[in-house]
Every structure is written in C-alpha cells, then in structure tokens.
GROMACS .gro file of C-alpha atoms in nm:
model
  184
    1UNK     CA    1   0.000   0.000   0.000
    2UNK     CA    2   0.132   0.358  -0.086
    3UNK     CA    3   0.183   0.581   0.252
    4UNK     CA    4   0.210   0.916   0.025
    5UNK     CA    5  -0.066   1.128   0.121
    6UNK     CA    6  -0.333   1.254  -0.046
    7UNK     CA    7  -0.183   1.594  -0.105
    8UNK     CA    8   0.160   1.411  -0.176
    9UNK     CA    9  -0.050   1.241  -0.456
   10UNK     CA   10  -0.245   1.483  -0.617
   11UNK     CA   11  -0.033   1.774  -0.563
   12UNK     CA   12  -0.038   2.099  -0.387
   13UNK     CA   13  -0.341   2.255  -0.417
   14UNK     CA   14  -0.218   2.634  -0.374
   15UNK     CA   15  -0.023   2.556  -0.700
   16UNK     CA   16  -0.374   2.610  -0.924
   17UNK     CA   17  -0.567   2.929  -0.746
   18UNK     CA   18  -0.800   2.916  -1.015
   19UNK     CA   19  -0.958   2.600  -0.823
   20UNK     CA   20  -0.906   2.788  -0.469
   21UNK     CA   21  -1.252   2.976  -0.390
   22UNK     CA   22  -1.215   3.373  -0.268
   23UNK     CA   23  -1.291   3.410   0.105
   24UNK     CA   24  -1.548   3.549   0.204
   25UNK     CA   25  -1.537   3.963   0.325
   26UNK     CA   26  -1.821   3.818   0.622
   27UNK     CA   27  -1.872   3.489   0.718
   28UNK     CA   28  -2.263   3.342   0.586
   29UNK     CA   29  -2.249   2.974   0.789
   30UNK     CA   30  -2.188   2.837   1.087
   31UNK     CA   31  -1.877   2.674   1.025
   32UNK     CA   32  -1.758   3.051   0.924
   33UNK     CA   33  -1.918   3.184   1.248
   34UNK     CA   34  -1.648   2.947   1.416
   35UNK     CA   35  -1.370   3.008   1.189
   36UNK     CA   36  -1.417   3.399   1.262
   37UNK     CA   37  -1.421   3.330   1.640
   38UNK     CA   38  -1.084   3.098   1.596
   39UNK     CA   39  -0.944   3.384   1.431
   40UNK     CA   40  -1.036   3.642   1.651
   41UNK     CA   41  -0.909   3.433   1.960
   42UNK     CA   42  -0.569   3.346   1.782
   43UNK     CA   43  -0.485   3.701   1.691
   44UNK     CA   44  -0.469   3.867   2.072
   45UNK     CA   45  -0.347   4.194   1.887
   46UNK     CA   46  -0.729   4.267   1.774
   47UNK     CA   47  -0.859   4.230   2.150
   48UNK     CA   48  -0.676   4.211   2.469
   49UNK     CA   49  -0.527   4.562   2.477
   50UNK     CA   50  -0.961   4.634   2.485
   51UNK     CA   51  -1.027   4.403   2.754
   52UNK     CA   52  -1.110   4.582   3.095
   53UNK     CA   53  -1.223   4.413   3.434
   54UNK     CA   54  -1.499   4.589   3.637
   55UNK     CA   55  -1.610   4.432   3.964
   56UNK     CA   56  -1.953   4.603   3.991
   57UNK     CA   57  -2.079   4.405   3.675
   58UNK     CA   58  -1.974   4.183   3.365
   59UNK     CA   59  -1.762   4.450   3.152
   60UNK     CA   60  -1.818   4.385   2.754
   61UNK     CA   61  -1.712   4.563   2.414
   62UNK     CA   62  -1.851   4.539   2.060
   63UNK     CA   63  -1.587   4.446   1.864
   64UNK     CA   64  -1.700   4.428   1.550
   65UNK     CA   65  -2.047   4.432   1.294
   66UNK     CA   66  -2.075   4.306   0.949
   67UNK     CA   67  -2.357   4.190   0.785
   68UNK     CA   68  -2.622   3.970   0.998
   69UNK     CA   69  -2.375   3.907   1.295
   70UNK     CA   70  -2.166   4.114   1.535
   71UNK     CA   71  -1.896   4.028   1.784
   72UNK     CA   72  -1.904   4.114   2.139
   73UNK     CA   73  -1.567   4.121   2.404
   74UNK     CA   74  -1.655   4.029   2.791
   75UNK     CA   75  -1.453   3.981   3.089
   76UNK     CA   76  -1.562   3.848   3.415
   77UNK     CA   77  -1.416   3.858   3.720
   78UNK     CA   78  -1.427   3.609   3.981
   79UNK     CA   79  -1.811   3.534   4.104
   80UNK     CA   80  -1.957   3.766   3.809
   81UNK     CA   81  -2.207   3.535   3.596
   82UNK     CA   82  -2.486   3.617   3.322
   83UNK     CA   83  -2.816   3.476   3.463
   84UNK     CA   84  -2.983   3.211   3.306
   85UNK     CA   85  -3.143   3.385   2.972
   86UNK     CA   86  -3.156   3.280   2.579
   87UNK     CA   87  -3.042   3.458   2.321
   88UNK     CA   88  -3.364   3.560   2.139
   89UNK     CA   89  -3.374   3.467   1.755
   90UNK     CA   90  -2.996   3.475   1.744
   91UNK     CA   91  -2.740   3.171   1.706
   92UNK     CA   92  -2.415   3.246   1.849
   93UNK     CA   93  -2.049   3.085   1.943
   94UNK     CA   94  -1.893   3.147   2.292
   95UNK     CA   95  -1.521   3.161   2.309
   96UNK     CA   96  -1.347   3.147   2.600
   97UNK     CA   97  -0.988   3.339   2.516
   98UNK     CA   98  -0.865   3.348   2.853
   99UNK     CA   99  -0.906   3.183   3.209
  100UNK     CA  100  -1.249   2.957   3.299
  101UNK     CA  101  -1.612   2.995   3.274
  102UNK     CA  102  -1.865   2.723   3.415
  103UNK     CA  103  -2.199   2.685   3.160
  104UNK     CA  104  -2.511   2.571   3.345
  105UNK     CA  105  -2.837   2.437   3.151
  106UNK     CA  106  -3.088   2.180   3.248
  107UNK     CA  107  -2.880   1.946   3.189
  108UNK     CA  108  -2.546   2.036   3.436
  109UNK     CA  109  -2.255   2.185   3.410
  110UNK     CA  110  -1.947   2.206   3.236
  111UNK     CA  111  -1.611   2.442   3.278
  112UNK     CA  112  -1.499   2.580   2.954
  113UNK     CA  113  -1.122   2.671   2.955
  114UNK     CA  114  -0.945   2.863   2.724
  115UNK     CA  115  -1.017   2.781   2.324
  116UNK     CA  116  -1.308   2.602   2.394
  117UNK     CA  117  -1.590   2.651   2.182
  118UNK     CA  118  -1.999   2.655   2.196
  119UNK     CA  119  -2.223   2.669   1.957
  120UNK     CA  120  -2.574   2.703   2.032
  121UNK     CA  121  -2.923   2.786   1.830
  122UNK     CA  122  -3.190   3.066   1.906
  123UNK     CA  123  -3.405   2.989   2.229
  124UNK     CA  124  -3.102   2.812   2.393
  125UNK     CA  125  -3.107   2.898   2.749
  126UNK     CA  126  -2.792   2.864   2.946
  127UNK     CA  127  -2.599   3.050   3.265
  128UNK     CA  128  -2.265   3.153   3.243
  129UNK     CA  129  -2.022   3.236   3.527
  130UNK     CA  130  -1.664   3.264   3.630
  131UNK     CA  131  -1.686   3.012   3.920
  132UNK     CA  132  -1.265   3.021   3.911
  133UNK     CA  133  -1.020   3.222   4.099
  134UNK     CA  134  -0.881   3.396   3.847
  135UNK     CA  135  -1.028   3.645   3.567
  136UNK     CA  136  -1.186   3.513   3.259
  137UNK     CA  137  -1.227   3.699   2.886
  138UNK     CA  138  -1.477   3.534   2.658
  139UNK     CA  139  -1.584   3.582   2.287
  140UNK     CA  140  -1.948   3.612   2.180
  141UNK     CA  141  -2.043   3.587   1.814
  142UNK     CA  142  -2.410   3.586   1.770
  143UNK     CA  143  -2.562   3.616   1.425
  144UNK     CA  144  -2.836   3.768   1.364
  145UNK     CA  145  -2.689   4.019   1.567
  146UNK     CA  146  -2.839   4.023   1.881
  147UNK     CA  147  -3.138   4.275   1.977
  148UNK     CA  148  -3.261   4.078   2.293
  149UNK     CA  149  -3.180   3.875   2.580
  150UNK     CA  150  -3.453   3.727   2.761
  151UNK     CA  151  -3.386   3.662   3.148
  152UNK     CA  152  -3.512   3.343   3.312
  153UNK     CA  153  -3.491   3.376   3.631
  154UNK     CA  154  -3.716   3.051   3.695
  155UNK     CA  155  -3.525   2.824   3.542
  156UNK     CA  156  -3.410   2.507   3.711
  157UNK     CA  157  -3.020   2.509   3.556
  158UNK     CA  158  -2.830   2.258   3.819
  159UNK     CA  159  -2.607   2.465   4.012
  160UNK     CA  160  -2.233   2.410   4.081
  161UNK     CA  161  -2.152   2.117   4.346
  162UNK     CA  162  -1.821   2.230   4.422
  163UNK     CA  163  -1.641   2.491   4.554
  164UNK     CA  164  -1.454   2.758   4.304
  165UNK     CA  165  -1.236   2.592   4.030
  166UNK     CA  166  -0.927   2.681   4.093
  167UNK     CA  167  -0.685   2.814   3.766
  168UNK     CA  168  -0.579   2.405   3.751
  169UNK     CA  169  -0.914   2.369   3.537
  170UNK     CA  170  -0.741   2.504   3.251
  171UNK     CA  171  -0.561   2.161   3.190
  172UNK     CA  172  -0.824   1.966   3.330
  173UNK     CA  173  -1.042   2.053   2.989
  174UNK     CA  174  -0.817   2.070   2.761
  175UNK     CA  175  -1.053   2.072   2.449
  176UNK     CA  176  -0.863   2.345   2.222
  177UNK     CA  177  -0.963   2.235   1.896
  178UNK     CA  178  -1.348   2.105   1.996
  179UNK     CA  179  -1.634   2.280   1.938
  180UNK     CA  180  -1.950   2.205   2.156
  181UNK     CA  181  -2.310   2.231   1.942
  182UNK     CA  182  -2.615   2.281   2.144
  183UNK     CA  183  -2.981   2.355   2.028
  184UNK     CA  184  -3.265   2.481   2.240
   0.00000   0.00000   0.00000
C-alpha cells in the first residue's frame, strides 16, 4: 500500500488558485461563524489591549459588525455570571480566550477553559459564570446580531456542586480544537 498522502499524490493545491474559492469579506455559515471566532481568539493583537475588568458588573465591548452578525468582548471577574437567559432569535459561538467559565443548563454543568468553543441555536437557554479564581475573557459571536436577551430567572439550571475551580481547570479541559453544538 502507498503511505504518500493525499496531497503528496495529487499535488499541492495552492499551485492552481483558479480551483481555490475567494474568502469570504463576512462569514454566511456556521462553520464561518467558528472560523471567525478561531481567528479572533488566535490574533490577541485585535482584543486584549480592549479588555477591561470591572467588579460592579460583567464589563463587555462590541468588537466588530458586518452583515447579519456582530462580535461582542466580555470579561468576568471572579463570582460575576450572566443569569440564566436565551439569546432571542440569534445563534451564536462562545469563546473562551482566557481563564475559565462554568456553563449551566438543564442538563449540568461544564467548565470551559481557554479555546473552547460553543455553539448554540436561538431559544437556547444557558448560565454563564466565572466560578474560578482567576479572571476570565470570553468571545461572543451571535448572528443575527443580537437585539434581545430574555432573562429566566425561573429556570431550574443545576447549580455548581463544588467549591470555586481553581486556575488548575485550565488543563483539566483541555478541548482546544473542539467545538460544543447545542440547540434549544
């Protein structure tokens, strides 16, 4: 059996970029949606000399608009959290860039360190919080761009069981490259 590889065997294909489509100027899909946040969250020169930490509430920063989606900035500081609400008619991704957040939903809990990704459709209600010792900055793509963001204060999202997570939860979910879809 040959062990060339597939590129090895039909060549490079950057060598014909007549066959290479143009990238897009906004991203239109999902998988683009991620790709834009992976970007974003590889490139710290476009957002951490923004990011700001405010211990009276969550502090956030619209980083950018295009068509049908914009991209918010938020830092949280130890104990801040969201709330359980949905996102209205938008879709989004959440990034984490830096530090830990723990997501709640009805159906537990899971800490999200650095590079990991959700994705999650319109009605999709969730808490966030920074349940760690140390700060956390987080990405927020949401497409349509988002006009509302219902609170439920009702909701019966399973709470955390431990204590803080200390900054060791970092390696303990260590899912850089895996993306997380969720649906309402």
């Amino acid at each position: 059996m040959n062990s060339d590889s597939d590129l090895q065997i039909a060549g490079d294909i950057l060598e014909v970029p007549h066959l290479l489509q143009p990238p897009r100027e906004h991203p239109a899909t999902v998988a683009e949606f991620v790709g834009l946040a992976r970007s974003l969250a590889a490139d710290r020169s476009q957002w951490e000399h923004l990011v700001r930490y405010d211990a009276a509430s969550r502090w956030y920063h619209r980083l950018r608009t295009g068509p049908g989606y914009e991209v918010w900035l938020l830092s949280w500081v130890p104990g801040q959290g969201s709330g359980p609400h949905d996102h209205g008619l938008s879709s989004g991704v959440l990034t984490v860039l830096d530090g830990a957040l723990t997501e709640r939903t009805e159906h537990g809990e899971r800490v999200l360190g650095a590079g990991a990704q959700r994705v999650f459709a319109p009605g999709y209600v969730h808490e966030v919080a920074n349940d760690a010792l140390e700060p956390a900055v987080s990405l927020h793509v949401y497409f349509p761009g988002l006009t509302e963001m219902p609170m439920h204060p009702g909701s019966q999202l399973r709470p955390a069981a431990a204590a803080p997570v200390a900054c060791a939860a970092r390696e303990a979910h260590d899912e850089h490259d895996e993306v997380d879809t969720v649906s309402a």
